[in-house]
XYZ file of C-alpha atoms in Angstrom:
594
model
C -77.369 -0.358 -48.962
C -76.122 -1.560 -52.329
C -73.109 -3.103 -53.012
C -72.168 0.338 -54.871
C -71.757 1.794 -51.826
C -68.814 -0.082 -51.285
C -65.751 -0.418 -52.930
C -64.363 -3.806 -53.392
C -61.264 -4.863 -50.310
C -58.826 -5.244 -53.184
C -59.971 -1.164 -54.127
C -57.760 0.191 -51.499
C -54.541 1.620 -50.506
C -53.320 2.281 -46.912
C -50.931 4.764 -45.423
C -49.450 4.916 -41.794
C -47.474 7.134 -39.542
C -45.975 4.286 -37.150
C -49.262 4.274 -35.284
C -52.267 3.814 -36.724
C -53.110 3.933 -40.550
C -55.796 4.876 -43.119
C -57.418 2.605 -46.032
C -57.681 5.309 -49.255
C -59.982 3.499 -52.392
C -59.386 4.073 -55.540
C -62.196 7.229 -55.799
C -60.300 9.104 -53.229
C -62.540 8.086 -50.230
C -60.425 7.258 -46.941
C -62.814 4.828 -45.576
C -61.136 3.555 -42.363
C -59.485 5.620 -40.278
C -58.880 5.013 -36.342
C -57.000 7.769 -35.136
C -54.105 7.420 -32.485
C -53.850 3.684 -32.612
C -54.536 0.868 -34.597
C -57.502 -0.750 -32.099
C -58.590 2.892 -31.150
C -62.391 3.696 -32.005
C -62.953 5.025 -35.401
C -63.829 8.182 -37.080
C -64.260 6.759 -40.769
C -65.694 3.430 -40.962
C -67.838 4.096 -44.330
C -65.995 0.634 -45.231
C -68.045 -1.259 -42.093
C -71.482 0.965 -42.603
C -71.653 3.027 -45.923
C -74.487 5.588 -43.823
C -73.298 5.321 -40.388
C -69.438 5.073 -41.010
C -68.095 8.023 -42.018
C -65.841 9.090 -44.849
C -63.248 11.593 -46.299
C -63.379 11.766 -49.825
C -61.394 14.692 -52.330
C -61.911 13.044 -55.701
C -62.457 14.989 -59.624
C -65.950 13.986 -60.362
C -66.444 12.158 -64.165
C -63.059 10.797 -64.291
C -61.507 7.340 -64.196
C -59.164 6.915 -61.377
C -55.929 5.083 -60.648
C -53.271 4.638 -57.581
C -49.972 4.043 -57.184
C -47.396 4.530 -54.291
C -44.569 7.059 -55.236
C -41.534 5.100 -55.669
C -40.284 2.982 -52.257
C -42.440 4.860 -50.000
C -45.995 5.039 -48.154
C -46.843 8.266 -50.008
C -49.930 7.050 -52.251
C -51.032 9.239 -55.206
C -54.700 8.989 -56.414
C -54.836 10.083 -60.494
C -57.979 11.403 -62.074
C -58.171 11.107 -65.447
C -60.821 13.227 -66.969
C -61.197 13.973 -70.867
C -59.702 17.770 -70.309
C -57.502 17.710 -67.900
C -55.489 15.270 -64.805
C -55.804 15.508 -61.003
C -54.200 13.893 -58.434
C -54.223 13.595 -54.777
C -51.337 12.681 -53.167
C -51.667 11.347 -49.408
C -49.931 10.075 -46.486
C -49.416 10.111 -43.086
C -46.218 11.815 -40.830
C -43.838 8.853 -39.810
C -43.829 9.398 -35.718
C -40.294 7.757 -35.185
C -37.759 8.937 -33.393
C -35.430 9.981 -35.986
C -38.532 12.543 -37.106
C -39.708 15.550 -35.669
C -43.167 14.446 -34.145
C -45.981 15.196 -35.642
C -49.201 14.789 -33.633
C -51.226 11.795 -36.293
C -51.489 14.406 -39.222
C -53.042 13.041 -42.552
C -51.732 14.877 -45.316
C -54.341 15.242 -48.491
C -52.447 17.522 -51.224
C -54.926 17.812 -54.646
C -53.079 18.916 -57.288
C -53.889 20.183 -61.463
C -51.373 18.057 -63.378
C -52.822 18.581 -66.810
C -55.926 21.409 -67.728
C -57.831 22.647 -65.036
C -59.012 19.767 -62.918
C -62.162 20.702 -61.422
C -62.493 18.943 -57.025
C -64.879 18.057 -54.634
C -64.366 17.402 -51.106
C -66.426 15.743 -48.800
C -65.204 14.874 -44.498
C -67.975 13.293 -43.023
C -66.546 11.709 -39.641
C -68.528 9.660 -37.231
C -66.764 9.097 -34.118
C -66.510 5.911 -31.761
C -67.560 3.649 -34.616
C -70.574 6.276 -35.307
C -71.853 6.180 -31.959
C -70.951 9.557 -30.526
C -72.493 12.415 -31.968
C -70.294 15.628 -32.787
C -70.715 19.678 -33.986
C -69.156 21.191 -36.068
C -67.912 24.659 -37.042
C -66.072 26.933 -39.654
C -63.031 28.578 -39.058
C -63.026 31.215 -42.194
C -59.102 31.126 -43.631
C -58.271 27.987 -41.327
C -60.660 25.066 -41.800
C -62.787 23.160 -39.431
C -63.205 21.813 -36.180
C -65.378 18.241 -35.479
C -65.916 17.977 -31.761
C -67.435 15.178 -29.724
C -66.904 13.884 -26.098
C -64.421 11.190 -27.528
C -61.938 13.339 -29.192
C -61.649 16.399 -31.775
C -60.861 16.564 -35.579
C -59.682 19.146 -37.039
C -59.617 19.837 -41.141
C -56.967 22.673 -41.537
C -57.381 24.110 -45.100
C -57.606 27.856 -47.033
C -60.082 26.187 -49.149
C -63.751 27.665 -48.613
C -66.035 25.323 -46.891
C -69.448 25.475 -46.267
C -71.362 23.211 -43.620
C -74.025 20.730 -44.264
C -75.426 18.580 -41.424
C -72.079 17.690 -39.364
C -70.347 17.237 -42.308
C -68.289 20.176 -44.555
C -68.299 20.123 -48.022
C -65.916 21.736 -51.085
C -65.998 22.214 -54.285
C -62.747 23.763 -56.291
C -61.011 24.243 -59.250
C -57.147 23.981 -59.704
C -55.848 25.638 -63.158
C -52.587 22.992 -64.284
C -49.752 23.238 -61.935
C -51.859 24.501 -58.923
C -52.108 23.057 -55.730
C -54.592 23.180 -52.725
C -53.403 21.133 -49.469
C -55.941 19.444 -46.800
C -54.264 18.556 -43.167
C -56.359 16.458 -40.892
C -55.298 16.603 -37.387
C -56.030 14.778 -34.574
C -56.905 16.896 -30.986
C -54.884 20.140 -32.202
C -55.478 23.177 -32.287
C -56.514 24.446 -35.458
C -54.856 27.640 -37.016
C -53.820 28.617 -40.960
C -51.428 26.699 -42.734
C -48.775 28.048 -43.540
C -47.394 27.990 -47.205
C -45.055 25.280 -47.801
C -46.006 23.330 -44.870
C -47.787 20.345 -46.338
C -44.589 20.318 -49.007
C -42.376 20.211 -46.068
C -43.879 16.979 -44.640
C -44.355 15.471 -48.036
C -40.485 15.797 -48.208
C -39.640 14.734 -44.907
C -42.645 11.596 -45.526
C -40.638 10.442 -48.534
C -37.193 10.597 -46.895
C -38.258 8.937 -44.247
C -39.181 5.765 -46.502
C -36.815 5.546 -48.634
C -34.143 6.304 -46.571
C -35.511 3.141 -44.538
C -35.972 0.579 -47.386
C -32.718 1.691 -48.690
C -31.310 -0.542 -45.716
C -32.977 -3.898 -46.848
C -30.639 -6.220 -48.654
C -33.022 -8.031 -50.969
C -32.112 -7.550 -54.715
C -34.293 -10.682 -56.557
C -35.896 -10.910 -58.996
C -39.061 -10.103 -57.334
C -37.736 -6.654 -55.861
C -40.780 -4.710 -56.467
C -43.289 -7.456 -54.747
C -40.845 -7.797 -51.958
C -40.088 -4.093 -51.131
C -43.376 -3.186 -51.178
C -44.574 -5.830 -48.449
C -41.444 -4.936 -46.454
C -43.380 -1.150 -46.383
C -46.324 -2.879 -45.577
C -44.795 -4.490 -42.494
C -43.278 -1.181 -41.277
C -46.664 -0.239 -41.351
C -48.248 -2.543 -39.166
C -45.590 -1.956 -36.273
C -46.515 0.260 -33.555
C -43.645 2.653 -32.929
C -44.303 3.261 -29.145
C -43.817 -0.371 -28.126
C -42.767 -2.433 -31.248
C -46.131 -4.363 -31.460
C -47.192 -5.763 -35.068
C -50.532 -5.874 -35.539
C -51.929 -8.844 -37.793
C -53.959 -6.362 -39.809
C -55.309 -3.071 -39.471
C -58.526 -3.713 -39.646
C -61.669 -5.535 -37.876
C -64.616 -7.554 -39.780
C -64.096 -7.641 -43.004
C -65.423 -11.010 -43.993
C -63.994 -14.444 -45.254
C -67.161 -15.022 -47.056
C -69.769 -12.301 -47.990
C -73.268 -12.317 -45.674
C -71.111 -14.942 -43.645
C -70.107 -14.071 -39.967
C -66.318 -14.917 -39.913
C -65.375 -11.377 -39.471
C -62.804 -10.533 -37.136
C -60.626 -8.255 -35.249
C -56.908 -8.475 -36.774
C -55.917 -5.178 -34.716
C -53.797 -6.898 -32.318
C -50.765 -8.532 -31.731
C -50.824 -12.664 -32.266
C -47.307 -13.843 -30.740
C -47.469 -16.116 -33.579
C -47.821 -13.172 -36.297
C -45.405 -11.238 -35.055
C -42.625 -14.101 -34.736
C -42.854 -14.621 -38.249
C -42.667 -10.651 -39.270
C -39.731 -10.647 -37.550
C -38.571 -13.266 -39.242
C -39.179 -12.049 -42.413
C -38.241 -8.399 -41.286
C -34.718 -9.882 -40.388
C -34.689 -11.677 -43.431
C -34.556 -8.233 -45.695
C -32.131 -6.476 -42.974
C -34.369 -4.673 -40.792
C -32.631 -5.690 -37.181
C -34.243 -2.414 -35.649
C -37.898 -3.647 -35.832
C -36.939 -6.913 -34.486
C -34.677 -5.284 -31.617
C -38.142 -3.481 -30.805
C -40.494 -6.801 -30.905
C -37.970 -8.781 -28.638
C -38.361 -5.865 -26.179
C -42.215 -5.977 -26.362
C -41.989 -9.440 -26.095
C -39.785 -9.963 -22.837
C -42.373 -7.172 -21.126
C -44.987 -10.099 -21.809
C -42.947 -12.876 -20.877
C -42.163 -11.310 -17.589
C -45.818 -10.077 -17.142
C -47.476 -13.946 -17.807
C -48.868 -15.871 -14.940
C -47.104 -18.795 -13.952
C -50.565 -21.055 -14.143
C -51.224 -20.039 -17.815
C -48.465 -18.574 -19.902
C -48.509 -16.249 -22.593
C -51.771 -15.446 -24.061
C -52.410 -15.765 -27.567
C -52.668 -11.819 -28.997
C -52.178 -8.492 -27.039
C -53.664 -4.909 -27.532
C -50.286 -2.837 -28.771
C -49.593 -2.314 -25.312
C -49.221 -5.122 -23.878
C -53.165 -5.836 -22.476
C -54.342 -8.829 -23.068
C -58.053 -8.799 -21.762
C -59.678 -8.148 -25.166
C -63.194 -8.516 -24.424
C -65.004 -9.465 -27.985
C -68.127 -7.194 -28.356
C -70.655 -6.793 -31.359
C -71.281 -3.356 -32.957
C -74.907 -4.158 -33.821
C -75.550 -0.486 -35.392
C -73.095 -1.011 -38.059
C -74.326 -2.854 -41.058
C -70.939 -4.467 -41.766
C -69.234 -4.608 -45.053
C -71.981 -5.470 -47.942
C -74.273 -6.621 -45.601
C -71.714 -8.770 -43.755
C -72.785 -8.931 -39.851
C -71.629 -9.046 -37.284
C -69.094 -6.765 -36.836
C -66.845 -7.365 -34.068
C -64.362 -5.494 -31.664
C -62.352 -7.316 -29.632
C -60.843 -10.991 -30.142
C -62.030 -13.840 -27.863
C -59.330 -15.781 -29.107
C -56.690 -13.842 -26.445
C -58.550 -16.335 -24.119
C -57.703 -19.988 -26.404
C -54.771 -21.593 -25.980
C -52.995 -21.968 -29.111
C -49.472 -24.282 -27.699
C -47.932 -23.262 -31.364
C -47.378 -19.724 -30.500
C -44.076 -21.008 -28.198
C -42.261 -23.083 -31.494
C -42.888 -19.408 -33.511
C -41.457 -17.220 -30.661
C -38.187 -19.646 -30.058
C -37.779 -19.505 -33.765
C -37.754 -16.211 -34.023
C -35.736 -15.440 -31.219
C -33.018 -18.318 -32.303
C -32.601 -16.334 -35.717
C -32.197 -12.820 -34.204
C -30.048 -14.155 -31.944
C -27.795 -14.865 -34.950
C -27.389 -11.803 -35.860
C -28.018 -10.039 -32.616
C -27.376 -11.741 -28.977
C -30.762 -11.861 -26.691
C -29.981 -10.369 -23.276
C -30.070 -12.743 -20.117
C -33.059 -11.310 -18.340
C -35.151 -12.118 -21.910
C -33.278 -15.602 -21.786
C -34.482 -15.770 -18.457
C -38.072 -15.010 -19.337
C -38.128 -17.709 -21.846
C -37.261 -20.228 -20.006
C -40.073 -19.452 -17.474
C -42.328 -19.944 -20.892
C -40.868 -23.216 -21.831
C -41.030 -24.467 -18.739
C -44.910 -24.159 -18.217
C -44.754 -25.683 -21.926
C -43.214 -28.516 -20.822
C -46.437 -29.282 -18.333
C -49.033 -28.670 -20.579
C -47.642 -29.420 -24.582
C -49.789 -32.490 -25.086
C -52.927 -30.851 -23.738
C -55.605 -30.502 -26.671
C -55.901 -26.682 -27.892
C -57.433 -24.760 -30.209
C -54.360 -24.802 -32.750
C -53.084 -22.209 -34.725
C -56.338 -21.729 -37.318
C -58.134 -20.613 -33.608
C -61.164 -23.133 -34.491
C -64.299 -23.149 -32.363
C -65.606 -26.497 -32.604
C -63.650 -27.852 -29.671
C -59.868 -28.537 -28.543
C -57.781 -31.421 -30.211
C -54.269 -32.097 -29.722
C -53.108 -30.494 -33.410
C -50.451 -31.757 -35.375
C -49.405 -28.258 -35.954
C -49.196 -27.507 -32.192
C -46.793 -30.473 -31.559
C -44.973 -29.429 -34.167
C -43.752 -26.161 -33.565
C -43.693 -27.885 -29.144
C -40.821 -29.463 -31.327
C -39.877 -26.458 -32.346
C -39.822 -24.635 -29.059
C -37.899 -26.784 -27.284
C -35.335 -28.062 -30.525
C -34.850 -24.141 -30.571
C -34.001 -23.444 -27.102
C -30.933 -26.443 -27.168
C -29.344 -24.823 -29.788
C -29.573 -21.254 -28.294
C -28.158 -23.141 -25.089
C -25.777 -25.008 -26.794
C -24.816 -21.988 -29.631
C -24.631 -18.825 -26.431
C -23.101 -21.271 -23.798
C -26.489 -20.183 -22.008
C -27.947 -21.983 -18.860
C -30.925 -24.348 -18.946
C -32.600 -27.781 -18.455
C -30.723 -28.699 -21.673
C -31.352 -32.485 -21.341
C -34.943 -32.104 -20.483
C -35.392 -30.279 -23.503
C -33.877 -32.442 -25.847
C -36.361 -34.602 -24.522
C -39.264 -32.929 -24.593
C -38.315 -32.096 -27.635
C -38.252 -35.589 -28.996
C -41.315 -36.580 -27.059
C -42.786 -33.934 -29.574
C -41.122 -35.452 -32.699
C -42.400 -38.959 -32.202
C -46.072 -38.055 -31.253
C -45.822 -36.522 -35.191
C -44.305 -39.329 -36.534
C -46.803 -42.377 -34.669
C -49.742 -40.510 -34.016
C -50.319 -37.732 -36.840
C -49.162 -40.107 -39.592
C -51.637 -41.598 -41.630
C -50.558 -44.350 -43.673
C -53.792 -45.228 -45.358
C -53.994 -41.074 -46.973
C -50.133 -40.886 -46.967
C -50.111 -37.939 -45.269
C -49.707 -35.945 -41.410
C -53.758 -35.318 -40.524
C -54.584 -32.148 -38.802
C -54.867 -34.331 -35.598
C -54.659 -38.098 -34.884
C -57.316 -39.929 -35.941
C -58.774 -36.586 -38.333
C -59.563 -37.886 -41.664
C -58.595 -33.418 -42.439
C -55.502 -32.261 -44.052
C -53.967 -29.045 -42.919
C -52.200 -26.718 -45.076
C -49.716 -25.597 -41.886
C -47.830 -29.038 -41.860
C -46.474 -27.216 -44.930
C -44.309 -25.696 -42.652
C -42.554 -28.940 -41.570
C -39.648 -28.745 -43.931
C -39.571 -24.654 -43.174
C -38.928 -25.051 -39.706
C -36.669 -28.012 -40.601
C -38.704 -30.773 -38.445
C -38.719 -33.123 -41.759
C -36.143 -32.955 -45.336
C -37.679 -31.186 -47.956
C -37.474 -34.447 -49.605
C -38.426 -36.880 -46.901
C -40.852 -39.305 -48.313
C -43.463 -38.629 -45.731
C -43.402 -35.097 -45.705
C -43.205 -35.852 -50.189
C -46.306 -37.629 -49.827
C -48.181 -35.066 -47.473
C -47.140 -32.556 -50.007
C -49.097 -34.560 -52.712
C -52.373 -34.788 -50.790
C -52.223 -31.131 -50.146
C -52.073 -30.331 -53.841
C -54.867 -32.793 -54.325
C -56.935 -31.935 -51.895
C -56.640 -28.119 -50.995
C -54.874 -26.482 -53.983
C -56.780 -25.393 -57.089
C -54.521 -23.922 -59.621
C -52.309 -21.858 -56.836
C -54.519 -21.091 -54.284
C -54.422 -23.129 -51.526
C -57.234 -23.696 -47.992
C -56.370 -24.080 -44.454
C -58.488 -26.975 -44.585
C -61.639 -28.780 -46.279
C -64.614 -26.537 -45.326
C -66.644 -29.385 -43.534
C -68.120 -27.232 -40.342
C -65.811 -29.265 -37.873
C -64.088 -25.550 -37.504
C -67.428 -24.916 -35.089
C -67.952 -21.971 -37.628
C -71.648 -21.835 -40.315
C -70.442 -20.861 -43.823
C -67.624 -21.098 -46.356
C -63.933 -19.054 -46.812
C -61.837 -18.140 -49.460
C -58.405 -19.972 -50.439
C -55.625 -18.681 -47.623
C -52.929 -16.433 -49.374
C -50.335 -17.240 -46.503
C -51.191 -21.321 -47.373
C -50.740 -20.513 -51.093
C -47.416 -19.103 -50.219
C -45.734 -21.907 -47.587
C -47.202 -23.852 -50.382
C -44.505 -22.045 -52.461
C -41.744 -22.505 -50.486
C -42.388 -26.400 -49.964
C -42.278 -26.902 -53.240
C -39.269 -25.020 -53.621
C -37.583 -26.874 -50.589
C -38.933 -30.050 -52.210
C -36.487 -29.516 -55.877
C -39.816 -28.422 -57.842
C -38.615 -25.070 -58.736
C -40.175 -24.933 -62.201
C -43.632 -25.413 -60.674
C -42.933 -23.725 -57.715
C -42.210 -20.726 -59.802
C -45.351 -21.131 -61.936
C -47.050 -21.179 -58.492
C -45.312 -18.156 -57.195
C -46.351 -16.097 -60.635
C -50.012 -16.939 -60.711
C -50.520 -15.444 -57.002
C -48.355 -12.023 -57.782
C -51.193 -11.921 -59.939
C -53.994 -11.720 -57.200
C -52.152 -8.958 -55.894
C -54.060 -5.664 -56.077
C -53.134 -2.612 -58.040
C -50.396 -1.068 -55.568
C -49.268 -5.134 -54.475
C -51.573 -5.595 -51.519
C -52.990 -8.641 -50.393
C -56.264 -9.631 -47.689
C -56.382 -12.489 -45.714
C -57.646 -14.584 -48.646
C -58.917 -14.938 -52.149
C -62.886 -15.398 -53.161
C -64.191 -18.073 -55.641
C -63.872 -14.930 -58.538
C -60.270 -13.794 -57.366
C -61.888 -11.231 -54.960
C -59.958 -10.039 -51.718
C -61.629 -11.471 -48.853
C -60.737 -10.857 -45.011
C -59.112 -7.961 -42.847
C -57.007 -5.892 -45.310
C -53.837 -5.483 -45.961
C -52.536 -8.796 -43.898
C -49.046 -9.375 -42.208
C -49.192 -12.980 -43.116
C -49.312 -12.676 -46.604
C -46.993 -10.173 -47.030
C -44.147 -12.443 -44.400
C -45.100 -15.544 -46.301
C -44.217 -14.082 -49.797
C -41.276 -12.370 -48.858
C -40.060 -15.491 -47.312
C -41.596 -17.787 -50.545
C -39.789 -14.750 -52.636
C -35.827 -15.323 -51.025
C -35.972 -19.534 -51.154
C -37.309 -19.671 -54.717
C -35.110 -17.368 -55.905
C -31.998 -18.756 -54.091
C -32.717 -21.408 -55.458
C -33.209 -20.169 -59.599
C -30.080 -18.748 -58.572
């Protein structure tokens, strides 16, 4: 399949009801779609498989097109600009929250004439279970369509005449200016006419609902518009029912083209979803973090006493995520495999306990944890406390073999430097002494074992000749001064060994990762990177920094997982990481401008 076939990562948009979401490119195509949940089995995966996929697209044929997301909200509009006349189509997804009438996962498609008569075409093609279950369908005259397979039903509710080709309906219309034609996709309903007014009643209530919820954040920088829309992008990623945050909302879309690091993202990574908290809390939003402590004490409670927490989580709560290949798809641009599932729930990564007691220390500022979640922690930190010097597979998840990681003694320091002050701050009980010195025991295995003299700089792991863009963090987390002379002097080696202009990598591509093949530059590295400078007094370049990667941003401010040798999006699509890291990179620097 050519290349054609599939629009570039950075092409897309993505809307969300609080549950799952939908990737809309810029020619009107919704080309991922998993309905219910985030990690459910899909019914448009044209962006995995342009044949086998499926796709939705309502687009005005020989026009150029262009997005943008109506002002503070999720609602994306789609404009076609043809030489005679403007469409649009406006879409977005219900909001299931609990201050909303539910809405069983409705995608809203409203084409409208804004300028001539815009002539439409309309295309739903949906392949369910990742295109392995085969499906009828039929014609409701006056109501739509109904797609039906053994894994669920579809249904396209629209007055719009249809006609049936294959398993897939087709449309062609015209709309004279100011006239409107509205597509609702529904997920098992029953299909019957829609009423007039009905799409125009969710569009209102859509809107409300977001703006009426970034209206609460407190962040008024310079950098408003960058900020407020990766707040939005957060609040997408949570899943309502439980509070989860997925990492992205997407699986196998690749860190290098023909290269086979593609991987899940639709779960919850304890260590992702401490730091959107963070961030979260940062702009205001206490409710989303009130939700995520919740999920989280469910897990704490639910881990075995011989292992602790696992690494990532369905939405749920499950942590068996068996990793399986789809071998029918082709992937994206020829990029195989393509994976479901995330062996990594099975690594241990000791990191993920310095992220969680971080994040729980700063909502406890603002909001006190209860006892039976205090309670639960300490049960984590005290299995920590066997097992923090064992080697692990660190927080980049390599699969070349366990080492005992900087980074993972790091953020042990974290954990248990975290826990005193809770103890000491709430009055609360706990080993308070042996945490100090655990704590300390962590400190000094940074300081004499993952210092290099001879490079200046903290290696990825003692005796590693690697640097590692996450020791960027040490000054974040407040382990070293932002003007310490070691942490000064690891900050120099980074930028001359991982940074070209702003982007930064995890870590010199040399295969000891256990993985063939290349990546892009890491946006979340690029961003800490921003930060440490800032924390460091080198605001001026800092700043410069900060500019050049708004400007790898996509069209509507969405970022991947990373950024190709030609300023590309690479990776699952749009990333919590990224969009935490500059929020957080977006408060310091301007703090401190301030």
């Amino acid at each position: 399949m050519p290349d054609t076939d599939y629009p570039p990562i950075e092409e897309h948009a993505v809307i969300g009801d609080l549950r799952t979401v939908a990737l809309v490119a810029t020619d009107g195509t919704i080309d991922w779609y998993c309905p219910q949940r985030f990690d459910a089995p899909s019914v448009f995966a044209s962006l995995l498989d342009a044949e086998r996929g499926g796709s939705f697209r309502i687009h005005c044929p020989d026009s150029h097109a262009k997005q943008l997301y109506l002002p503070d909200s999720n609602v994306l509009m789609t404009r076609f600009l043809a030489p005679r006349a403007v469409g649009e189509v406006v879409d977005f997804m219900v909001p299931m929250d609990s201050d909303v009438t539910e809405t069983p996962h409705v995608v809203v498609r409203q084409a409208r004439a804004v300028r001539g008569t815009a002539s439409f075409r309309l295309r739903c093609d949906p392949r369910f279970d990742y295109g392995r279950t085969a499906h009828t369908v039929t014609l409701i005259p006056g109501s739509g369509a109904v797609f039906e397979s053994v894994t669920g039903t579809l249904v396209l509710r629209t007055s719009l005449p249809l006609r049936v080709e294959g398993t897939a309906v087709y449309a062609e219309f015209d709309l004279a200016n100011g006239e409107t034609a509205d597509i609702v996709l529904e997920w098992n309903a029953t299909i019957r006419p829609l009423v007039t007014g009905e799409a125009d009643a969710l569009f209102t209530r859509t809107v409300n609902y977001w703006q009426s919820w970034i209206r609460r954040g407190r962040y008024h920088g310079r950098w408003r518009e960058m900020v407020v829309r990766s707040a939005l992008v957060l609040k997408l990623l949570v899943y309502r029912p439980t509070g989860a945050l997925v990492a992205a909302p997407t699986t196998s879309l690749p860190e290098e083209l023909g290269g086979v690091r593609n991987w899940d993202y639709r779960y919850t990574w304890i260590r992702d979803a401490a730091f959107t908290t963070y961030a979260l809390m940062a702009l205001g939003f206490t409710d989303e973090s009130a939700a995520f402590m919740d999920w989280l004490e469910h897990r704490c409670h639910e881990a075995p006493t011989e292992s602790g927490l696992y690494v990532l989580y369905s939405v749920d709560g499950n942590p068996h995520l068996d990793e399986m290949v789809l071998d029918h798809l082709a992937g994206y641009r020829g990029s195989k495999p393509v994976r479901i599932g995330n062996a990594a729930a099975e690594q241990l990564q000791l990191d993920i306990y310095g992220e969680l007691m971080d994040s729980v220390y700063l909502y406890n500022k603002q909001v006190p944890i209860s006892f039976q979640l205090w309670e639960a922690l300490g049960r984590q930190l005290d299995w920590l406390s066997k097992h923090w010097d064992s080697p692990d597979e660190g927080i980049w998840e390599t699969r070349g073999g366990r080492q005992r990681f900087t980074y993972s003694a790091l953020m042990t320091w974290v954990a248990f430097e975290r826990a005193c002050r809770i103890s000491r701050q709430r009055g609360l009980p706990g080993p308070t002494n042996d945490w100090k010195d655990l704590a300390g025991q962590a400190y000094r295995f940074v300081q004499n074992e993952s210092w290099n003299p001879q490079r200046g700089a903290y290696m990825e792991y003692p005796g590693s000749e690697r640097l590692d863009a996450s020791l960027l963090c040490m000054p974040l987390v407040k382990f070293s001064g932002p003007t310490d002379p070691r942490f000064l002097s690891t900050l120099d080696r980074v930028g001359e060994d991982l940074v070209s202009d702003s982007l930064v990598r995890r870590y010199a591509a040399d295969g000891s990762d256990g993985l063939t093949g290349d990546e892009g530059t890491f946006n979340l590295c690029s961003f800490w990177y921003v930060e440490a400078l800032t924390r460091a007094g080198r605001v001026s370049e800092a700043r410069m920094v900060f500019e050049k990667m708004l400007t790898y941003a996509n069209h509507v401010g969405l970022y991947a997982e990373e950024i190709g040798p030609s300023g590309e999006a690479l990776g699952n699509f749009p990333q919590a990481f990224t969009h935490l890291a500059l929020i957080s990179a977006a408060i310091h620097l301007d703090r401190a401008l301030t």
